[in-house]
mmCIF file of C-alpha atoms and ligand atoms in Angstrom:
data_model
loop_
_atom_site.group_PDB
_atom_site.id
_atom_site.type_symbol
_atom_site.label_atom_id
_atom_site.label_comp_id
_atom_site.label_asym_id
_atom_site.label_seq_id
_atom_site.Cartn_x
_atom_site.Cartn_y
_atom_site.Cartn_z
ATOM 1 C CA UNK A 102 -16.375 -4.515 -8.121
ATOM 2 C CA UNK A 103 -17.921 -1.236 -9.254
ATOM 3 C CA UNK A 104 -16.095 1.048 -11.642
ATOM 4 C CA UNK A 105 -15.799 4.819 -11.228
ATOM 5 C CA UNK A 106 -15.392 7.783 -13.541
ATOM 6 C CA UNK A 107 -12.191 8.818 -11.720
ATOM 7 C CA UNK A 108 -8.670 7.470 -12.230
ATOM 8 C CA UNK A 109 -8.908 4.586 -9.763
ATOM 9 C CA UNK A 110 -11.365 1.703 -9.555
ATOM 10 C CA UNK A 111 -13.486 1.269 -6.456
ATOM 11 C CA UNK A 112 -13.923 -1.935 -4.481
ATOM 12 C CA UNK A 113 -14.821 -2.421 -0.845
ATOM 13 C CA UNK A 114 -11.722 -3.668 0.942
ATOM 14 C CA UNK A 115 -10.845 -5.580 4.096
ATOM 15 C CA UNK A 116 -8.039 -3.486 5.550
ATOM 16 C CA UNK A 117 -5.949 -4.655 8.498
ATOM 17 C CA UNK A 118 -4.045 -1.874 10.253
ATOM 18 C CA UNK A 119 -0.804 -2.602 12.122
ATOM 19 C CA UNK A 120 -0.076 0.229 14.575
ATOM 20 C CA UNK A 121 -3.306 1.768 15.810
ATOM 21 C CA UNK A 122 -1.818 4.982 17.255
ATOM 22 C CA UNK A 123 -2.794 8.546 16.336
ATOM 23 C CA UNK A 124 -2.337 8.207 12.599
ATOM 24 C CA UNK A 125 -3.739 4.681 12.241
ATOM 25 C CA UNK A 126 -6.926 5.802 14.020
ATOM 26 C CA UNK A 127 -7.161 8.950 11.904
ATOM 27 C CA UNK A 128 -7.006 6.964 8.633
ATOM 28 C CA UNK A 129 -9.353 4.255 9.915
ATOM 29 C CA UNK A 130 -12.180 6.749 10.535
ATOM 30 C CA UNK A 131 -12.327 7.852 6.895
ATOM 31 C CA UNK A 132 -11.943 4.298 5.626
ATOM 32 C CA UNK A 133 -14.922 3.200 7.731
ATOM 33 C CA UNK A 134 -16.990 6.145 6.455
ATOM 34 C CA UNK A 135 -16.255 4.933 2.931
ATOM 35 C CA UNK A 136 -17.613 1.465 3.768
ATOM 36 C CA UNK A 137 -14.362 -0.501 4.086
ATOM 37 C CA UNK A 138 -14.040 -3.182 6.765
ATOM 38 C CA UNK A 139 -11.239 -2.458 9.206
ATOM 39 C CA UNK A 140 -9.365 -4.651 11.655
ATOM 40 C CA UNK A 141 -6.341 -3.663 13.720
ATOM 41 C CA UNK A 142 -3.483 -4.899 15.833
ATOM 42 C CA UNK A 143 -1.071 -2.860 17.921
ATOM 43 C CA UNK A 144 1.420 -3.034 20.777
ATOM 44 C CA UNK A 145 -1.120 -1.268 23.030
ATOM 45 C CA UNK A 146 -4.510 -2.826 23.694
ATOM 46 C CA UNK A 147 -7.057 -0.727 21.756
ATOM 47 C CA UNK A 148 -9.908 -3.260 22.152
ATOM 48 C CA UNK A 149 -12.326 -0.802 23.742
ATOM 49 C CA UNK A 150 -11.723 2.015 21.277
ATOM 50 C CA UNK A 151 -11.975 -0.433 18.373
ATOM 51 C CA UNK A 152 -15.214 -1.820 19.737
ATOM 52 C CA UNK A 153 -16.676 1.721 19.760
ATOM 53 C CA UNK A 154 -15.523 2.283 16.178
ATOM 54 C CA UNK A 155 -16.813 -1.059 14.900
ATOM 55 C CA UNK A 156 -13.312 -2.412 14.280
ATOM 56 C CA UNK A 157 -12.117 -5.937 15.141
ATOM 57 C CA UNK A 158 -9.032 -5.663 17.340
ATOM 58 C CA UNK A 159 -6.564 -8.565 17.480
ATOM 59 C CA UNK A 160 -4.175 -8.918 20.394
ATOM 60 C CA UNK A 161 -2.749 -11.988 18.650
ATOM 61 C CA UNK A 162 -0.739 -10.991 15.560
ATOM 62 C CA UNK A 163 -0.985 -14.496 14.034
ATOM 63 C CA UNK A 164 -4.802 -14.370 14.189
ATOM 64 C CA UNK A 165 -4.692 -10.882 12.629
ATOM 65 C CA UNK A 166 -2.512 -12.111 9.753
ATOM 66 C CA UNK A 167 -4.718 -15.157 9.181
ATOM 67 C CA UNK A 168 -7.823 -12.955 8.839
ATOM 68 C CA UNK A 169 -8.933 -12.345 5.287
ATOM 69 C CA UNK A 170 -7.237 -8.987 4.567
ATOM 70 C CA UNK A 171 -7.018 -7.509 1.060
ATOM 71 C CA UNK A 172 -4.657 -4.876 2.426
ATOM 72 C CA UNK A 173 -2.323 -4.785 5.417
ATOM 73 C CA UNK A 174 -1.619 -1.156 6.270
ATOM 74 C CA UNK A 175 1.514 -0.478 8.305
ATOM 75 C CA UNK A 176 1.201 2.624 10.489
ATOM 76 C CA UNK A 177 3.803 2.035 13.178
ATOM 77 C CA UNK A 178 6.494 4.546 14.072
ATOM 78 C CA UNK A 179 9.449 4.773 11.696
ATOM 79 C CA UNK A 180 11.814 3.648 14.443
ATOM 80 C CA UNK A 181 9.811 0.524 15.335
ATOM 81 C CA UNK A 182 9.135 -0.761 11.814
ATOM 82 C CA UNK A 183 11.934 -3.352 11.609
ATOM 83 C CA UNK A 184 11.249 -4.714 15.093
ATOM 84 C CA UNK A 185 7.496 -4.829 14.505
ATOM 85 C CA UNK A 186 7.932 -6.713 11.215
ATOM 86 C CA UNK A 187 9.875 -9.436 13.044
ATOM 87 C CA UNK A 188 6.714 -10.185 15.030
ATOM 88 C CA UNK A 189 4.586 -10.793 11.915
ATOM 89 C CA UNK A 190 4.284 -14.476 10.928
ATOM 90 C CA UNK A 191 4.178 -13.966 7.142
ATOM 91 C CA UNK A 192 3.829 -17.731 6.609
ATOM 92 C CA UNK A 193 0.269 -17.416 8.009
ATOM 93 C CA UNK A 194 -0.836 -15.229 5.082
ATOM 94 C CA UNK A 195 -3.393 -17.166 3.109
ATOM 95 C CA UNK A 196 -3.228 -15.310 -0.197
ATOM 96 C CA UNK A 197 -1.640 -12.433 -2.093
ATOM 97 C CA UNK A 198 -2.077 -9.348 0.080
ATOM 98 C CA UNK A 199 -1.250 -5.749 -0.684
ATOM 99 C CA UNK A 200 1.109 -4.336 1.942
ATOM 100 C CA UNK A 201 0.881 -0.562 2.224
ATOM 101 C CA UNK A 202 3.013 1.576 4.478
ATOM 102 C CA UNK A 203 2.269 5.190 5.420
ATOM 103 C CA UNK A 204 5.610 6.037 7.040
ATOM 104 C CA UNK A 205 6.879 9.590 6.638
ATOM 105 C CA UNK A 206 10.128 8.335 5.102
ATOM 106 C CA UNK A 207 10.019 6.088 2.078
ATOM 107 C CA UNK A 208 13.300 4.408 1.138
ATOM 108 C CA UNK A 209 13.603 2.772 4.551
ATOM 109 C CA UNK A 210 10.232 0.934 4.594
ATOM 110 C CA UNK A 211 10.634 0.036 0.894
ATOM 111 C CA UNK A 212 14.014 -1.589 1.539
ATOM 112 C CA UNK A 213 13.006 -3.355 4.747
ATOM 113 C CA UNK A 214 9.722 -4.615 3.308
ATOM 114 C CA UNK A 215 11.324 -5.895 0.114
ATOM 115 C CA UNK A 216 13.654 -7.923 2.335
ATOM 116 C CA UNK A 217 11.051 -9.483 4.605
ATOM 117 C CA UNK A 218 7.889 -9.807 2.498
ATOM 118 C CA UNK A 219 7.297 -13.105 0.704
ATOM 119 C CA UNK A 220 7.799 -12.564 -3.042
ATOM 120 C CA UNK A 221 4.102 -13.088 -3.859
ATOM 121 C CA UNK A 222 3.019 -10.158 -1.654
ATOM 122 C CA UNK A 223 2.437 -6.776 -3.299
ATOM 123 C CA UNK A 224 3.923 -3.561 -1.949
ATOM 124 C CA UNK A 225 2.674 0.014 -2.222
ATOM 125 C CA UNK A 226 4.661 2.701 -0.412
ATOM 126 C CA UNK A 227 2.661 5.825 0.414
ATOM 127 C CA UNK A 228 2.932 9.015 2.387
ATOM 128 C CA UNK A 229 -0.188 10.997 3.117
ATOM 129 C CA UNK A 230 1.362 14.489 3.437
ATOM 130 C CA UNK A 231 -1.071 15.468 6.184
ATOM 131 C CA UNK A 232 -2.177 14.397 9.619
ATOM 132 C CA UNK A 233 -4.983 14.629 12.179
ATOM 133 C CA UNK A 234 -4.470 18.393 12.545
ATOM 134 C CA UNK A 235 -4.052 19.497 8.906
ATOM 135 C CA UNK A 236 -6.660 16.973 7.747
ATOM 136 C CA UNK A 237 -9.258 17.553 10.451
ATOM 137 C CA UNK A 238 -11.635 19.459 8.159
ATOM 138 C CA UNK A 239 -11.184 17.107 5.202
ATOM 139 C CA UNK A 240 -8.464 15.905 2.854
ATOM 140 C CA UNK A 241 -9.370 18.114 -0.143
ATOM 141 C CA UNK A 242 -6.208 19.208 -2.022
ATOM 142 C CA UNK A 243 -3.885 17.501 0.466
ATOM 143 C CA UNK A 244 -1.186 15.367 -1.141
ATOM 144 C CA UNK A 245 -1.029 11.589 -1.198
ATOM 145 C CA UNK A 246 2.408 10.509 -2.430
ATOM 146 C CA UNK A 247 2.661 6.895 -3.625
ATOM 147 C CA UNK A 248 5.115 4.520 -5.276
ATOM 148 C CA UNK A 249 3.859 1.199 -6.684
ATOM 149 C CA UNK A 250 6.979 -0.685 -5.669
ATOM 150 C CA UNK A 251 5.681 -4.198 -6.505
ATOM 151 C CA UNK A 252 2.085 -4.363 -7.643
ATOM 152 C CA UNK A 253 0.541 -7.208 -9.626
ATOM 153 C CA UNK A 254 -3.000 -7.035 -8.294
ATOM 154 C CA UNK A 255 -3.819 -3.669 -9.864
ATOM 155 C CA UNK A 256 -7.489 -3.781 -8.853
ATOM 156 C CA UNK A 257 -6.754 -3.929 -5.114
ATOM 157 C CA UNK A 258 -4.054 -1.270 -5.371
ATOM 158 C CA UNK A 259 -6.330 0.973 -7.387
ATOM 159 C CA UNK A 260 -9.177 0.550 -4.887
ATOM 160 C CA UNK A 261 -6.869 1.464 -2.039
ATOM 161 C CA UNK A 262 -5.648 4.616 -3.801
ATOM 162 C CA UNK A 263 -9.239 5.475 -4.608
ATOM 163 C CA UNK A 264 -9.855 6.037 -0.860
ATOM 164 C CA UNK A 265 -7.650 9.134 -1.044
ATOM 165 C CA UNK A 266 -8.838 10.235 -4.470
ATOM 166 C CA UNK A 267 -12.447 10.141 -3.263
ATOM 167 C CA UNK A 268 -11.542 12.513 -0.427
ATOM 168 C CA UNK A 269 -10.142 15.001 -2.953
ATOM 169 C CA UNK A 270 -6.422 14.353 -2.322
ATOM 170 C CA UNK A 271 -3.846 15.376 -4.918
ATOM 171 C CA UNK A 272 -2.449 12.037 -6.071
ATOM 172 C CA UNK A 273 1.328 12.264 -6.585
ATOM 173 C CA UNK A 274 3.110 9.215 -7.971
ATOM 174 C CA UNK A 275 6.882 9.426 -7.436
ATOM 175 C CA UNK A 276 9.802 7.225 -6.435
ATOM 176 C CA UNK A 277 10.635 6.698 -2.775
ATOM 177 C CA UNK A 278 14.029 8.294 -3.410
ATOM 178 C CA UNK A 279 12.501 11.439 -4.908
ATOM 179 C CA UNK A 280 10.082 11.635 -1.983
ATOM 180 C CA UNK A 281 12.876 11.446 0.587
ATOM 181 C CA UNK A 282 14.933 14.068 -1.224
ATOM 182 C CA UNK A 283 11.979 16.496 -1.307
ATOM 183 C CA UNK A 284 10.675 15.638 2.169
ATOM 184 C CA UNK A 285 14.077 16.296 3.758
ATOM 185 C CA UNK A 286 13.851 19.811 2.320
ATOM 186 C CA UNK A 287 10.244 20.364 3.291
ATOM 187 C CA UNK A 288 8.979 18.134 6.089
ATOM 188 C CA UNK A 289 12.187 17.471 8.025
ATOM 189 C CA UNK A 290 13.152 21.147 7.843
ATOM 190 C CA UNK A 291 9.674 22.179 9.051
ATOM 191 C CA UNK A 292 9.865 19.797 12.011
ATOM 192 C CA UNK A 293 13.449 20.827 12.837
ATOM 193 C CA UNK A 294 12.519 24.525 12.899
ATOM 194 C CA UNK A 295 9.405 23.781 14.967
ATOM 195 C CA UNK A 296 11.522 21.847 17.491
ATOM 196 C CA UNK A 297 14.131 24.646 17.608
ATOM 197 C CA UNK A 298 11.362 27.192 18.248
ATOM 198 C CA UNK A 299 10.087 24.977 21.038
ATOM 199 C CA UNK A 300 13.582 24.903 22.614
ATOM 200 C CA UNK A 301 13.570 28.717 22.630
ATOM 201 C CA UNK A 302 10.340 28.552 24.668
ATOM 202 C CA UNK A 303 8.358 30.895 22.407
ATOM 203 C CA UNK A 304 4.823 31.647 23.552
ATOM 204 C CA UNK A 305 2.022 33.779 22.187
ATOM 205 C CA UNK A 306 2.218 37.444 23.305
ATOM 206 C CA UNK A 307 -0.355 40.249 23.517
ATOM 207 C CA UNK A 308 1.207 41.979 20.483
ATOM 208 C CA UNK A 309 1.558 39.043 18.058
ATOM 209 C CA UNK A 310 2.153 39.785 14.411
ATOM 210 C CA UNK A 311 0.598 37.384 11.907
ATOM 211 C CA UNK A 312 4.072 36.026 11.124
ATOM 212 C CA UNK A 313 4.778 35.366 14.781
ATOM 213 C CA UNK A 314 1.446 33.548 15.093
ATOM 214 C CA UNK A 315 2.596 31.319 12.226
ATOM 215 C CA UNK A 316 5.732 30.500 14.227
ATOM 216 C CA UNK A 317 3.758 29.681 17.381
ATOM 217 C CA UNK A 318 1.444 27.434 15.356
ATOM 218 C CA UNK A 319 4.448 25.737 13.761
ATOM 219 C CA UNK A 320 5.939 25.054 17.187
ATOM 220 C CA UNK A 321 2.629 23.629 18.406
ATOM 221 C CA UNK A 322 1.927 21.440 15.381
ATOM 222 C CA UNK A 323 5.412 19.926 15.250
ATOM 223 C CA UNK A 324 5.642 19.237 18.971
ATOM 224 C CA UNK A 325 2.180 17.607 18.891
ATOM 225 C CA UNK A 326 3.769 14.852 16.796
ATOM 226 C CA UNK A 327 5.811 12.299 18.710
ATOM 227 C CA UNK A 328 9.582 12.663 19.104
ATOM 228 C CA UNK A 329 9.805 9.152 17.586
ATOM 229 C CA UNK A 330 8.329 10.588 14.404
ATOM 230 C CA UNK A 331 10.761 13.513 14.333
ATOM 231 C CA UNK A 332 13.831 11.393 15.004
ATOM 232 C CA UNK A 333 12.644 8.855 12.432
ATOM 233 C CA UNK A 334 12.547 11.636 9.828
ATOM 234 C CA UNK A 335 16.224 12.240 10.553
ATOM 235 C CA UNK A 336 17.603 8.759 11.134
ATOM 236 C CA UNK A 337 15.883 7.027 8.226
ATOM 237 C CA UNK A 338 16.033 9.709 5.544
ATOM 238 C CA UNK A 339 19.542 9.776 4.088
ATOM 239 C CA UNK A 340 19.003 13.338 2.811
ATOM 240 C CA UNK A 341 18.077 14.815 6.213
ATOM 241 C CA UNK A 342 21.617 15.103 7.625
ATOM 242 C CA UNK A 343 22.644 17.467 4.824
ATOM 243 C CA UNK A 344 19.528 19.591 5.466
ATOM 244 C CA UNK A 345 20.407 19.820 9.159
ATOM 245 C CA UNK A 346 23.936 20.942 8.240
ATOM 246 C CA UNK A 347 22.508 23.492 5.770
ATOM 247 C CA UNK A 348 20.257 24.837 8.515
ATOM 248 C CA UNK A 349 23.158 25.176 10.928
ATOM 249 C CA UNK A 350 25.291 26.852 8.259
ATOM 250 C CA UNK A 351 22.434 29.233 7.361
ATOM 251 C CA UNK A 352 22.035 30.148 11.043
ATOM 252 C CA UNK A 353 25.759 30.927 11.298
ATOM 253 C CA UNK A 354 25.609 33.026 8.112
ATOM 254 C CA UNK A 355 22.687 35.103 9.378
ATOM 255 C CA UNK A 356 24.382 35.557 12.755
ATOM 256 C CA UNK A 357 27.640 36.590 11.074
ATOM 257 C CA UNK A 358 25.875 39.168 8.866
ATOM 258 C CA UNK A 359 24.032 40.621 11.860
ATOM 259 C CA UNK A 360 27.164 40.912 13.986
ATOM 260 C CA UNK A 361 29.071 42.405 11.066
ATOM 261 C CA UNK A 362 26.361 45.036 10.534
ATOM 262 C CA UNK A 363 26.233 45.782 14.262
ATOM 263 C CA UNK A 364 29.994 46.281 14.335
ATOM 264 C CA UNK A 365 29.881 48.586 11.310
ATOM 265 C CA UNK A 366 27.121 50.603 13.004
ATOM 266 C CA UNK A 367 29.153 50.939 16.160
ATOM 267 C CA UNK A 368 32.282 52.328 14.478
ATOM 268 C CA UNK A 369 30.755 55.664 13.229
ATOM 269 C CA UNK A 370 28.802 56.004 16.488
ATOM 270 C CA UNK A 371 31.957 55.549 18.457
ATOM 271 C CA UNK A 372 33.872 58.040 16.322
ATOM 272 C CA UNK A 373 30.944 60.540 16.560
ATOM 273 C CA UNK A 374 31.027 60.109 20.277
ATOM 274 C CA UNK A 375 34.769 60.600 20.303
ATOM 275 C CA UNK A 376 34.390 63.723 18.137
ATOM 276 C CA UNK A 377 31.728 65.103 20.486
ATOM 277 C CA UNK A 378 33.928 64.675 23.487
ATOM 278 C CA UNK A 379 36.911 66.410 21.867
HETATM 279 P P1 NAP B 86 4.340 7.575 15.739
HETATM 280 O O1 NAP B 86 4.835 7.905 17.083
HETATM 281 O O2 NAP B 86 5.224 7.806 14.596
HETATM 282 O O3 NAP B 86 3.871 6.042 15.736
HETATM 283 C C1 NAP B 86 2.991 5.531 16.698
HETATM 284 C C2 NAP B 86 2.628 4.113 16.326
HETATM 285 O O4 NAP B 86 3.806 3.268 16.367
HETATM 286 C C3 NAP B 86 1.644 3.522 17.314
HETATM 287 O O5 NAP B 86 0.735 2.724 16.613
HETATM 288 C C4 NAP B 86 2.522 2.667 18.230
HETATM 289 O O6 NAP B 86 1.836 1.546 18.725
HETATM 290 C C5 NAP B 86 3.570 2.173 17.260
HETATM 291 N N1 NAP B 86 4.834 1.871 17.956
HETATM 292 C C6 NAP B 86 5.719 2.760 18.459
HETATM 293 N N2 NAP B 86 6.765 2.097 19.020
HETATM 294 C C7 NAP B 86 6.520 0.768 18.874
HETATM 295 C C8 NAP B 86 7.223 -0.416 19.218
HETATM 296 N N3 NAP B 86 8.388 -0.373 19.855
HETATM 297 N N4 NAP B 86 6.670 -1.610 18.876
HETATM 298 C C9 NAP B 86 5.490 -1.663 18.223
HETATM 299 N N5 NAP B 86 4.768 -0.579 17.853
HETATM 300 C C10 NAP B 86 5.284 0.621 18.170
HETATM 301 O O7 NAP B 86 2.963 8.396 15.587
HETATM 302 P P2 NAP B 86 1.798 8.414 14.477
HETATM 303 O O8 NAP B 86 1.480 9.831 14.300
HETATM 304 O O9 NAP B 86 0.701 7.491 14.901
HETATM 305 O O10 NAP B 86 2.467 7.889 13.131
HETATM 306 C C11 NAP B 86 2.354 6.564 12.672
HETATM 307 C C12 NAP B 86 3.046 6.445 11.326
HETATM 308 O O11 NAP B 86 2.384 7.280 10.379
HETATM 309 C C13 NAP B 86 4.504 6.898 11.370
HETATM 310 O O12 NAP B 86 5.283 6.043 10.598
HETATM 311 C C14 NAP B 86 4.463 8.293 10.772
HETATM 312 O O13 NAP B 86 5.683 8.616 10.134
HETATM 313 C C15 NAP B 86 3.320 8.158 9.765
HETATM 314 N N6 NAP B 86 2.623 9.391 9.444
HETATM 315 C C16 NAP B 86 2.175 10.179 10.468
HETATM 316 C C17 NAP B 86 1.538 11.378 10.163
HETATM 317 C C18 NAP B 86 1.031 12.291 11.258
HETATM 318 O O14 NAP B 86 0.626 13.412 10.958
HETATM 319 N N7 NAP B 86 0.979 11.883 12.506
HETATM 320 C C19 NAP B 86 1.337 11.742 8.824
HETATM 321 C C20 NAP B 86 1.784 10.888 7.811
HETATM 322 C C21 NAP B 86 2.421 9.716 8.143
HETATM 323 P P3 NAP B 86 0.925 1.664 20.038
HETATM 324 O O15 NAP B 86 -0.043 2.804 19.768
HETATM 325 O O16 NAP B 86 0.260 0.342 20.082
HETATM 326 O O17 NAP B 86 1.815 1.948 21.184
#
């Protein structure tokens, strides 16, 4: 193990990724660049892609679990986490392993994982607050939220966090509860507004203002993410329902104010008109 001058220690890790979809692949690329050894398993067969990337792909979950992983990184959809965990034969784990999840909600995976993981397994809950689009030119200044839920092997945990620190991420340690409270206000609201804009069918025009371009980009970036992700943000974040109600209430308030102002405008006009015609 080599030490570093930054906050986290650095050690080359064997990282097994469960769920090799968009986000799993995105993370794997940087991890490989940093010299970590990656393996993966997923519902879909990614053998060919993994072969190109120099990753061992396991169709058989038991063989994946038996491989010598320092870290098992869970990158499945929020909605499929519980079902996917049922397919993992934890008894096949040979030694203490650090389980890390990257789900965009945090209390849900923490609770489910604490229920199913053998007591000797460590658990780090994380949320990289960026994705393939926002992180395509690098991860500098992007936030990595993490909560060391049950960590005894500090060296492995530290080496995992170092991956993000090395890329220049802002490292934010906070509880899963605090994350979900804040993310309902920020991330869920962003996705909800993006989805609403998409329902309105907005498209770029020849006379876009900068603000309108921001809206079009928001619609595009949120609808590029899967609907599973969006619904997971709602179903498995207990603070999201209130935010949705706040949004609906705010919409009604704005509508009410507009209609009220329009009515007030009409009254003098009408009376002027009536005066003219007298
Ligand atoms: P996603 O739609 O949330 O998840 C896709 C992944 O879930 C794929 O690996 C897929 O496996 C797996 N999956 C879906 N349904 C499944 C099922 N029934 N059984 C087993 N596996 C299933 O899209 P994502 O963008 O790749 O996100 C993955 C995770 O990262 C999510 O938890 C998300 O909240 C989190 N995250 C995403 C971003 C982002 O910007 N995209 C950022 C931060 C965190 P197959 O590919 O094998 O079908």
